[in-house]
Short mmCIF file of C-alpha atoms and ligand atoms in Angstrom, two decimals:
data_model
loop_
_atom_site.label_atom_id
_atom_site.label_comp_id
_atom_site.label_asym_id
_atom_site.label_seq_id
_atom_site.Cartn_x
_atom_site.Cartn_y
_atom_site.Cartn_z
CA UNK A 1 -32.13 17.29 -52.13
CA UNK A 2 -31.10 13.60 -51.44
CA UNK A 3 -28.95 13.26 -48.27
CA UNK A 4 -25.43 12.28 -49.13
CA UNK A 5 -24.14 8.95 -47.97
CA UNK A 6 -22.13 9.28 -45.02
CA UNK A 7 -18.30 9.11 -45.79
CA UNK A 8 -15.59 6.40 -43.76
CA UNK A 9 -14.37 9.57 -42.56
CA UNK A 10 -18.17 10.35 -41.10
CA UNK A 11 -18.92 7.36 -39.80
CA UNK A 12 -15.60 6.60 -38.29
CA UNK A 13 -14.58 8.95 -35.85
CA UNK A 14 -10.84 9.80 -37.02
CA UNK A 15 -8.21 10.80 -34.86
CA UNK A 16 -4.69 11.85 -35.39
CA UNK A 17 -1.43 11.68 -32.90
CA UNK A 18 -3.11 10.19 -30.02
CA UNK A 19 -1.26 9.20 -26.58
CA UNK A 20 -3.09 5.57 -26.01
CA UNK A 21 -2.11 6.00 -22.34
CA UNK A 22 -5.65 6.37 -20.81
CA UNK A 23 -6.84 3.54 -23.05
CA UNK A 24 -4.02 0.79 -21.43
CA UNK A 25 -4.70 -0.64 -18.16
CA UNK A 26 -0.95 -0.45 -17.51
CA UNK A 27 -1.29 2.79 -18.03
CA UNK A 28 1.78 2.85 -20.68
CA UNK A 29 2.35 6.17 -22.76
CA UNK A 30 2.19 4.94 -26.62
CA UNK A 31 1.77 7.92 -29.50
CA UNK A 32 -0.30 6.11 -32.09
CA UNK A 33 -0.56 7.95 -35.38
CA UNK A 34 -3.93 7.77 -36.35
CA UNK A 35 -6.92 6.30 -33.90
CA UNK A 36 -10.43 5.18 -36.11
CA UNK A 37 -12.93 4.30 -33.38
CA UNK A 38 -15.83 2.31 -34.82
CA UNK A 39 -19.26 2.44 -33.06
CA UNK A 40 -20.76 -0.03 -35.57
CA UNK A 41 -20.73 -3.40 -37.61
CA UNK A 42 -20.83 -1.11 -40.80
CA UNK A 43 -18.14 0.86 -39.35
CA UNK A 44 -15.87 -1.90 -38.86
CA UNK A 45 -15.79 -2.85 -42.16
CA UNK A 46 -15.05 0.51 -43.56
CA UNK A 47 -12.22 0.29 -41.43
CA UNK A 48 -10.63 -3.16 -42.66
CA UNK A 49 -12.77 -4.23 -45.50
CA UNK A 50 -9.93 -3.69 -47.84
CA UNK A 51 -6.76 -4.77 -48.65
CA UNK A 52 -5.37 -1.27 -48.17
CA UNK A 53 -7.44 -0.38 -44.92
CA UNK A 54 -6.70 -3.42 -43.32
CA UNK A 55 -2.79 -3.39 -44.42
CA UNK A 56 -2.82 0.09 -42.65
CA UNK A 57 -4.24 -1.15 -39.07
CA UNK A 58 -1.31 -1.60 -36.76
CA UNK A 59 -3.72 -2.83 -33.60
CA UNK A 60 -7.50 -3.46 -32.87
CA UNK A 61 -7.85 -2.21 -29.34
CA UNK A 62 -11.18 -3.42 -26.97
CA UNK A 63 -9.97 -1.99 -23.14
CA UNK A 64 -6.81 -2.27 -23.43
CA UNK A 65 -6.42 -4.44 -20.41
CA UNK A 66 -3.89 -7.32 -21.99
CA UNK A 67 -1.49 -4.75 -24.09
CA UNK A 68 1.74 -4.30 -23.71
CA UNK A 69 3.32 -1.49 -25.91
CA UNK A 70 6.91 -2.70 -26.56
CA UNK A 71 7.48 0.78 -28.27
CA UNK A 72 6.50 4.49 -27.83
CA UNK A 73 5.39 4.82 -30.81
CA UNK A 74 2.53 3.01 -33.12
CA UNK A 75 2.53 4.18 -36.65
CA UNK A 76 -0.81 2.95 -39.27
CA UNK A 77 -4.34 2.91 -37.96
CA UNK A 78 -5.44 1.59 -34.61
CA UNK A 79 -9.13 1.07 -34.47
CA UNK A 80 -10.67 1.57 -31.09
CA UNK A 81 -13.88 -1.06 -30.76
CA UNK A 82 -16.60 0.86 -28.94
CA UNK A 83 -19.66 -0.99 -30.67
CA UNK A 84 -22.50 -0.84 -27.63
CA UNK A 85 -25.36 -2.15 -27.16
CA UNK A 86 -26.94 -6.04 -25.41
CA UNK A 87 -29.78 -8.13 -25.99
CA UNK A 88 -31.77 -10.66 -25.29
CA UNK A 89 -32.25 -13.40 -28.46
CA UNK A 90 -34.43 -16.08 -27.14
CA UNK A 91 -35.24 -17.34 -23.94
CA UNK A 92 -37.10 -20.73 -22.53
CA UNK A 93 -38.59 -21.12 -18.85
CA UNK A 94 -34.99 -22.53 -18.33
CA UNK A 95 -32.66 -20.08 -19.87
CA UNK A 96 -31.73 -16.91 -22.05
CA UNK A 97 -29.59 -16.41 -25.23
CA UNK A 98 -28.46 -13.05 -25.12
CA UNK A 99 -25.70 -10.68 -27.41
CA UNK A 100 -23.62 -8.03 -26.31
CA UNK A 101 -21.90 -5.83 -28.55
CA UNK A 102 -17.65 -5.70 -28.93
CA UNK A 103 -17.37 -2.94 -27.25
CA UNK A 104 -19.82 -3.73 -23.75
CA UNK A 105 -17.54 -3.53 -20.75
CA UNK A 106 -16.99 -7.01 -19.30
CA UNK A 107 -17.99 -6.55 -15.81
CA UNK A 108 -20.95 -4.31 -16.43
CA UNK A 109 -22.53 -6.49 -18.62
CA UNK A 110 -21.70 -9.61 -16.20
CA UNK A 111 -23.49 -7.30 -13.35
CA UNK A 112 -26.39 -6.76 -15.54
CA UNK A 113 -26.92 -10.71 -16.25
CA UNK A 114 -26.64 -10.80 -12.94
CA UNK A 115 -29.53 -8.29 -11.85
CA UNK A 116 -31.43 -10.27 -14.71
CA UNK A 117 -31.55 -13.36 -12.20
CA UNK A 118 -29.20 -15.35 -15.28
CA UNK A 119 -26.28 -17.38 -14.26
CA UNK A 120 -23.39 -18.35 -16.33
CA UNK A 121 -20.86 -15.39 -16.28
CA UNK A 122 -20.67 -15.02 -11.89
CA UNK A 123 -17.37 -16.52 -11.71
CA UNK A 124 -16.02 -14.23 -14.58
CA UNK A 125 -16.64 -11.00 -12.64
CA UNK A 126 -14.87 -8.28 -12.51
CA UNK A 127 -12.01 -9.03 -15.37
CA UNK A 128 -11.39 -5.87 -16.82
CA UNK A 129 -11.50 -5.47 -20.87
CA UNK A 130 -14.37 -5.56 -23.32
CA UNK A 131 -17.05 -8.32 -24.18
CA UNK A 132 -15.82 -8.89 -27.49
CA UNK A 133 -12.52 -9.66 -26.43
CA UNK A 134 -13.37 -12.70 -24.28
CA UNK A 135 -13.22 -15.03 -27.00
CA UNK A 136 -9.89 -14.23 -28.31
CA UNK A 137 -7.68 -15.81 -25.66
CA UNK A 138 -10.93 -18.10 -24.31
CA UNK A 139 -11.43 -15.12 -20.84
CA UNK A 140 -11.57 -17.60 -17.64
CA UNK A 141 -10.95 -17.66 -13.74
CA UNK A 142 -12.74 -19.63 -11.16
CA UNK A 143 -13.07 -22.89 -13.44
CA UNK A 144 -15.17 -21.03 -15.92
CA UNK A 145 -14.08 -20.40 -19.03
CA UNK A 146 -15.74 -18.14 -22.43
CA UNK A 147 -16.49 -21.77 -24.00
CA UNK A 148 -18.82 -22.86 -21.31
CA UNK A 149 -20.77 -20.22 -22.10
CA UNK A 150 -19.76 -18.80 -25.36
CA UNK A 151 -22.53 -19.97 -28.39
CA UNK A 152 -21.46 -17.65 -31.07
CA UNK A 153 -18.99 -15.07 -32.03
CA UNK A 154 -19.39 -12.55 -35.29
CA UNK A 155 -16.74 -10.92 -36.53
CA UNK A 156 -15.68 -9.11 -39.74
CA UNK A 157 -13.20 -10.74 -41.76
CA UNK A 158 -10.12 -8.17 -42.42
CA UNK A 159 -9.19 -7.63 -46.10
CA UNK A 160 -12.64 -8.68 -47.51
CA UNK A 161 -15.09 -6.54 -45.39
CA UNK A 162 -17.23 -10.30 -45.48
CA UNK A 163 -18.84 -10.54 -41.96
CA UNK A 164 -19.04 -14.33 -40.14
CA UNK A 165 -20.70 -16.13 -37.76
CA UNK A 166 -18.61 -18.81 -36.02
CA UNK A 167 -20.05 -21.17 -33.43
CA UNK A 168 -18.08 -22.16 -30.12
CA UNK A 169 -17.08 -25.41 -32.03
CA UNK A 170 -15.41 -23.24 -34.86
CA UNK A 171 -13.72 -21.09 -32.02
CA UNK A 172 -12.00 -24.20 -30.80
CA UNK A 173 -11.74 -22.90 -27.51
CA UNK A 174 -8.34 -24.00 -25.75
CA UNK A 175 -6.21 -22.45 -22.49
CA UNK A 176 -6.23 -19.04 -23.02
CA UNK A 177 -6.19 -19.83 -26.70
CA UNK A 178 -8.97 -20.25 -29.65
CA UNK A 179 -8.64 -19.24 -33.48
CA UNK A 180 -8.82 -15.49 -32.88
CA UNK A 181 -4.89 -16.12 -31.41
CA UNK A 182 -4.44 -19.03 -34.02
CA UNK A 183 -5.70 -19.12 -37.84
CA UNK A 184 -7.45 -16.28 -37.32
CA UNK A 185 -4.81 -14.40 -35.79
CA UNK A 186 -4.89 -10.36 -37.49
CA UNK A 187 -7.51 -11.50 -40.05
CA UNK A 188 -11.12 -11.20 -37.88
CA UNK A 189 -12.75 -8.16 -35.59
CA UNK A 190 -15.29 -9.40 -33.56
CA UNK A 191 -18.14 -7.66 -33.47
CA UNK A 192 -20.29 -9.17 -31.16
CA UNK A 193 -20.83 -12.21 -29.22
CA UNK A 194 -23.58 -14.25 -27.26
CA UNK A 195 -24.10 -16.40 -24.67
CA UNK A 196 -26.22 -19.34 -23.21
CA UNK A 197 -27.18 -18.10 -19.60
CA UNK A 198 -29.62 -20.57 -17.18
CA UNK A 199 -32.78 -18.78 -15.70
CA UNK A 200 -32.61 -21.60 -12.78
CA UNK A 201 -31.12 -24.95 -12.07
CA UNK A 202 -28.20 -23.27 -12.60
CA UNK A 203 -24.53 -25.05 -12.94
CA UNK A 204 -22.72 -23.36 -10.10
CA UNK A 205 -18.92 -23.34 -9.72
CA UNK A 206 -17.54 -23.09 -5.79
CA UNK A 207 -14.93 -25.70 -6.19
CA UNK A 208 -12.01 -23.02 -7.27
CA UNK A 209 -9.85 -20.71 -5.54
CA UNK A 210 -11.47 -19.45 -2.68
CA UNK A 211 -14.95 -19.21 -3.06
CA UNK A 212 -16.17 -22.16 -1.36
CA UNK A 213 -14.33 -20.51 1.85
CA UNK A 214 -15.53 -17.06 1.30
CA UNK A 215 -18.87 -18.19 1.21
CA UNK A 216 -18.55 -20.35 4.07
CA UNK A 217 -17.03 -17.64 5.86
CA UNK A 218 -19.85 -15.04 5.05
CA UNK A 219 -22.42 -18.25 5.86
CA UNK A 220 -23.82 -17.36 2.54
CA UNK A 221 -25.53 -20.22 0.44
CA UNK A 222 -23.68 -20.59 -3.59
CA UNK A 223 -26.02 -18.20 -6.23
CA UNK A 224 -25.31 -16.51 -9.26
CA UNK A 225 -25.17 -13.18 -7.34
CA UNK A 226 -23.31 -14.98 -4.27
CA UNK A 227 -20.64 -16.33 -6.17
CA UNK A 228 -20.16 -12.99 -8.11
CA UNK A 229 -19.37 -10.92 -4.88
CA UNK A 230 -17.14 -13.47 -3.13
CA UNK A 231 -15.50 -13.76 -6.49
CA UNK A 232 -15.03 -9.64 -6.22
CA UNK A 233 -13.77 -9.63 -3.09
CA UNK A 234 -11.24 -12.04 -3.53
CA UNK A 235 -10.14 -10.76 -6.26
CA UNK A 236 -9.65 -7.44 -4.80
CA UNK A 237 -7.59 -8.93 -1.91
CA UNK A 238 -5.27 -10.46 -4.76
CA UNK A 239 -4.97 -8.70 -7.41
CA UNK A 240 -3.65 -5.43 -7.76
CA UNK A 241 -6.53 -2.63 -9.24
CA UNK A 242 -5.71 -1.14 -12.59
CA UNK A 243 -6.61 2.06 -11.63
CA UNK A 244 -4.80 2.62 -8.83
CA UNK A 245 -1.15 0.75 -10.22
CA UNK A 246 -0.88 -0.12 -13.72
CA UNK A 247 -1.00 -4.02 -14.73
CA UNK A 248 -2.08 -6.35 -17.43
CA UNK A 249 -3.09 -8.93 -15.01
CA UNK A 250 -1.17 -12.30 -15.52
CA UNK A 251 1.83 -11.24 -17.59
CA UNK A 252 2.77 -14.86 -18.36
CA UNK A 253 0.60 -17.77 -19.22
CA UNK A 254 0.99 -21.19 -17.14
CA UNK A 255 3.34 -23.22 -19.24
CA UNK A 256 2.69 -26.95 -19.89
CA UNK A 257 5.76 -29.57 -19.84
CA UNK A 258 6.44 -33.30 -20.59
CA UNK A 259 6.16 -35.54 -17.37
CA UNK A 260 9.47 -36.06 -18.23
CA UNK A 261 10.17 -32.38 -17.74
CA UNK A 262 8.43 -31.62 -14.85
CA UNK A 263 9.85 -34.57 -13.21
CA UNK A 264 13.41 -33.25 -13.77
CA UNK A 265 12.09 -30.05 -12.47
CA UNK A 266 11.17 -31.94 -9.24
CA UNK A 267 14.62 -33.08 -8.96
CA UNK A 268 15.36 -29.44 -8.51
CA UNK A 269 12.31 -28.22 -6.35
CA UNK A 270 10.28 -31.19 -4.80
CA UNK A 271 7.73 -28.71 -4.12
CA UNK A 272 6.85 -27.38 -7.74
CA UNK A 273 3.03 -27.31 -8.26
CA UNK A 274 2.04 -29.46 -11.47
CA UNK A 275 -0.99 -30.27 -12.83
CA UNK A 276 -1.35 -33.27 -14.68
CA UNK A 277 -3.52 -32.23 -18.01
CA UNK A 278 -5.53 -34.94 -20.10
CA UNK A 279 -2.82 -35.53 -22.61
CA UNK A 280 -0.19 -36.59 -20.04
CA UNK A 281 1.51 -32.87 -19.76
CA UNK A 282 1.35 -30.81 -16.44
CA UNK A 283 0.90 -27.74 -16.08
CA UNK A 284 3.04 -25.19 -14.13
CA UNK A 285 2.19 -22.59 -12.40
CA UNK A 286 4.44 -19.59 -13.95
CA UNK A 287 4.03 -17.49 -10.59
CA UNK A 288 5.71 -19.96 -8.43
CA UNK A 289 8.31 -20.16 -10.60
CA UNK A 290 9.06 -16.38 -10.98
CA UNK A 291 8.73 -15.74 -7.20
CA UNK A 292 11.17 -19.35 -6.29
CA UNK A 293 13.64 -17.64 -8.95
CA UNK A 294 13.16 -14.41 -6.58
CA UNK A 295 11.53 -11.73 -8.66
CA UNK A 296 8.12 -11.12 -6.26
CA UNK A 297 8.15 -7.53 -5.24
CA UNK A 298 11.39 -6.73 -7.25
CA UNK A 299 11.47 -2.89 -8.63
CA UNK A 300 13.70 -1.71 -11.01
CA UNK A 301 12.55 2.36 -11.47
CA UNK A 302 8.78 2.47 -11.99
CA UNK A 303 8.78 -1.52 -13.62
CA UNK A 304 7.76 -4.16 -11.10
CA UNK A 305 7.06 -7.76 -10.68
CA UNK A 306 4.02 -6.89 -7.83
CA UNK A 307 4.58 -7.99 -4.38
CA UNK A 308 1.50 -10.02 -3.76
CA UNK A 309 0.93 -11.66 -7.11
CA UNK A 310 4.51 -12.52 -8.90
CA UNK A 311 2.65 -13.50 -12.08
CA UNK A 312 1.47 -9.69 -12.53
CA UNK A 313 4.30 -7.28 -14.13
CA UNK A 314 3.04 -3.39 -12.56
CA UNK A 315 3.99 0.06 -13.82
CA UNK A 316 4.90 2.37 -11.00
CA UNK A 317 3.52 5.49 -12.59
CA UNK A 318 6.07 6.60 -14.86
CA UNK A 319 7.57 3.19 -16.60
CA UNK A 320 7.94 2.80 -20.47
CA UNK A 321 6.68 0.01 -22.30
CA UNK A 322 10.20 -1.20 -23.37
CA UNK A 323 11.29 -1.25 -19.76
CA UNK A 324 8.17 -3.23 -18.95
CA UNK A 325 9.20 -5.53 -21.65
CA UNK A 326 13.03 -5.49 -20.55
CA UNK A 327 12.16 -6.82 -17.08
CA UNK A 328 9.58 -9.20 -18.95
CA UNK A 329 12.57 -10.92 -20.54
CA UNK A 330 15.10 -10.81 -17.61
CA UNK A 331 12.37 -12.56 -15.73
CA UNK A 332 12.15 -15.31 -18.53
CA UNK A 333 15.93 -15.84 -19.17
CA UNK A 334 16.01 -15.55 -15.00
CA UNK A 335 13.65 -18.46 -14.47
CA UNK A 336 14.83 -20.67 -17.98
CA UNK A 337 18.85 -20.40 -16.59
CA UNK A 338 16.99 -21.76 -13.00
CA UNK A 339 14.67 -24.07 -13.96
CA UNK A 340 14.49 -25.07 -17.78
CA UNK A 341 11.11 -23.32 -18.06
CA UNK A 342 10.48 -21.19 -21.23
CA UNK A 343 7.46 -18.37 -19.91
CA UNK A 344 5.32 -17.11 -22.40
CA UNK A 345 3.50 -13.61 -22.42
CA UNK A 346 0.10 -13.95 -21.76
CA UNK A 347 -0.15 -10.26 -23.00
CA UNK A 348 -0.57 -9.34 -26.50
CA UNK A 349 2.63 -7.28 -27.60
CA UNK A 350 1.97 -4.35 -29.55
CA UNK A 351 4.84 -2.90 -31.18
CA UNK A 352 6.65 -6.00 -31.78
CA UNK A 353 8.93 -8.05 -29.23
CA UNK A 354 8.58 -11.62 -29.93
C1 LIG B 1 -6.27 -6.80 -13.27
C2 LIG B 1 -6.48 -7.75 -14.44
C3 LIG B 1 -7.00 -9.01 -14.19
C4 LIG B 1 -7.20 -9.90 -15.27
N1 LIG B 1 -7.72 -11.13 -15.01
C5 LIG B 1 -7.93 -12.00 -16.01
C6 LIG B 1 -8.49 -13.30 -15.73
O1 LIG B 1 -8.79 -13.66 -14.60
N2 LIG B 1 -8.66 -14.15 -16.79
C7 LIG B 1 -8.33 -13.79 -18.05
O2 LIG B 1 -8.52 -14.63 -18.96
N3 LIG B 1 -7.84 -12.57 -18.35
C8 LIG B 1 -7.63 -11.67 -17.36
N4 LIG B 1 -7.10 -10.43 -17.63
C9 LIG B 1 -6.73 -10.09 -19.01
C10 LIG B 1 -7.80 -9.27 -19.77
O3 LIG B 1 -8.68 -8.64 -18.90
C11 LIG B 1 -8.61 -10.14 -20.72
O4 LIG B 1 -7.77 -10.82 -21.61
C12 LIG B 1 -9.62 -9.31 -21.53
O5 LIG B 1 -10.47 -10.16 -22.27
C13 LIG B 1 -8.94 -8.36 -22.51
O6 LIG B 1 -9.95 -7.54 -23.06
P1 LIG B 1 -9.66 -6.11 -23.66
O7 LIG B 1 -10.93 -5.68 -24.31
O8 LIG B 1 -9.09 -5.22 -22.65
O9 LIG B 1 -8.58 -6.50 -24.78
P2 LIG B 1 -7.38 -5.62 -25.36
O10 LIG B 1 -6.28 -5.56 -24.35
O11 LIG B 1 -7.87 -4.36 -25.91
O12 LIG B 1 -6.92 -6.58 -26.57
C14 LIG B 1 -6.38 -7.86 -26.32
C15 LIG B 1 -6.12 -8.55 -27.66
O13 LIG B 1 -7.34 -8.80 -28.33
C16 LIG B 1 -7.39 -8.08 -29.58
N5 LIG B 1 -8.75 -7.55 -29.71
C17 LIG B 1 -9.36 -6.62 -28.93
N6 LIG B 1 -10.61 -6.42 -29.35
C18 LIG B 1 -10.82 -7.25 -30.40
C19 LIG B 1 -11.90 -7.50 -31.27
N7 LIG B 1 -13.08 -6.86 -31.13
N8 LIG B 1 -11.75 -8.40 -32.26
C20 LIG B 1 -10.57 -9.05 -32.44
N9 LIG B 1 -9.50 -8.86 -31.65
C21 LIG B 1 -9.62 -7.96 -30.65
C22 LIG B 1 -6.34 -7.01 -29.47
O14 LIG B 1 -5.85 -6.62 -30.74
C23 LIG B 1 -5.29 -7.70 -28.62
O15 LIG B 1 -4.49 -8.54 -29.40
C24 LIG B 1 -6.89 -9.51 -16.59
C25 LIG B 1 -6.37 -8.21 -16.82
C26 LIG B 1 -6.17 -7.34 -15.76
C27 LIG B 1 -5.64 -5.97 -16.03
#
């Protein structure tokens, strides 16, 4: 007897009424109707390859670790992107092409490039979320961003099932931007990605943050492997761990004003922070400006701005995802009525907000 194709319902693993709180790194209670998690390509576009599948999908969820639920409630289809696997494409004496799967765990798979002897990804370590996310808001920290080491992306388009191959040029990779955020926005789920690691003479990055002084201080020489750990320790020391106090990491994105405007904001604070960009804006640094307009360490019930990192909205244990997103906009009005500044959310708000 011939084996019977395997249904959407088979392949998919369906689940109804779920609370997506273990699957948000701010650890937010959100009842989602009806949870598909895909485990492959094929999968994927069972999921979305229609009109009516994908007009049903209310969020595509990688580890949750730049979500804010504005509501407690999520009604339509959330499909959970747990598509594993990594390997290597091609390699030279001088370096490796290798793909990871959507659903590969950031860090892990940075660690395991690592232990490989490749460089590329050290100064990326330990940012929390899935590899297949990376390219949608262009992942970086430590002067290294997903383009500089980003070749291709796959993803399936949503509607049409049709399954694409984009190169970093397509991406066009920007600040914590690309075409997953822009054109692309809702219409592609990325299904896997690769990157362009070196084997030696690699390109190493010390010149940012700390890292040149936490190697210095360890008397360590700069390596793949060397950079990695002095990039996980300071992070550690700065940023508050997901699983011990609930965050999104940097709520807000840096916003970038006219010289004109920063200039007037000068007139206010002589000591702003700007950073002139190649098209004559500057860029702010949206942390000073929420902890000058003095929201670092505030608390209102279990919704925080954190004490050490001002840029990083926290969940006590118990807040709601509208109260997260109440103080989220106090904070902006707060800092616009001080300094002229409109903040934008660096987090992707599910539930609507905007
Ligand atoms: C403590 C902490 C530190 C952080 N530090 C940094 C940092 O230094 N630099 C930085 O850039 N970010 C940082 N982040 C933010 C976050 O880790 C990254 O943006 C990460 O790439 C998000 O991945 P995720 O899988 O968790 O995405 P999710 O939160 O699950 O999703 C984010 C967005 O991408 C969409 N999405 C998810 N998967 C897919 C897919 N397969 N295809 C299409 N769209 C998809 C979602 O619908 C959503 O809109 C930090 C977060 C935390 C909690």
């Amino acid at each position: 007897m011939p084996i019977p194709e395997p249904s959407v319902e088979m392949a998919l693993h369906e689940a109804l009424s779920v609370d997506l709180k273990p699957f948000n790194t701010f650890g937010l209670s959100c009842i989602a109707e009806r949870v598909l998690t895909a485990t492959a390509e094929d999968d994927v576009r069972d999921a979305v390859g229609t009109v009516a599948a994908n007009e049903a999908l209310s969020l595509v969820l990688g580890g949750g670790s730049n979500l804010l639920f504005t509501q407690e409630r999520l009604t339509g289809t959330v499909l959970h992107i747990n598509l594993l696997g990594k390997h290597v494409v091609s390699e030279t004496d001088d370096a490796v092409v290798v793909e990871a799967a959507a659903g590969e765990p950031w860090h892990p798979f940075v660690l395991w490039t690592l232990e490989n002897g490749w460089g590329g990804l050290e100064n990326l370590s330990l940012i929390p979320g899935n590899v297949g996310t990376t390219p949608v808001q262009n992942v970086g920290a430590y002067g290294v961003e997903t383009k500089d080491v980003c070749t291709e992306v796959r993803f399936v388009e949503r509607g049409t099932g049709a399954v694409h191959t984009f190169s970093a040029a397509d991406c066009a990779f920007g600040y914590r931007d690309s075409v997953f955020k822009g054109p692309w926005r809702n219409r592609a789920v990325i299904t896997a990605v690769r990157f362009h690691l070196t084997k030696r003479n690699h390109t190493l990055k010390t010149h940012y943050g700390s890292v040149d002084a936490e190697l210095e201080a360890a008397g360590i020489q700069p390596s793949p492997q060397s950079i990695s750990d002095a990039v996980v320790r300071i992070r550690r020391s700065k940023l508050p761990d997901p699983a011990e106090l609930g965050n999104s990491g940097s709520f807000f994105k840096n916003p970038t004003v006219s010289a004109e405007e920063y200039a007037r904001l000068r007139a206010l604070k002589s000591d702003a922070p700007g950073y002139p960009q190649a098209d004559g804006r500057v860029k702010l640094a949206a942390g000073w400006l929420i902890e000058q307009a003095g929201w670092k360490g505030y608390r209102r019930g279990d919704a925080g701005v954190h004490a050490k990192q001002a840029l990083v909205l926290v969940n006590y244990g118990r807040a709601t995802g509208p109260e997260i997103w109440q103080l989220a906009q106090d904070v902006v009005a707060d800092v616009h009525a001080k300094f002229g500044v409109s903040l934008e959310p660096e987090v992707n708000l599910v539930g609507g907000g905007l």
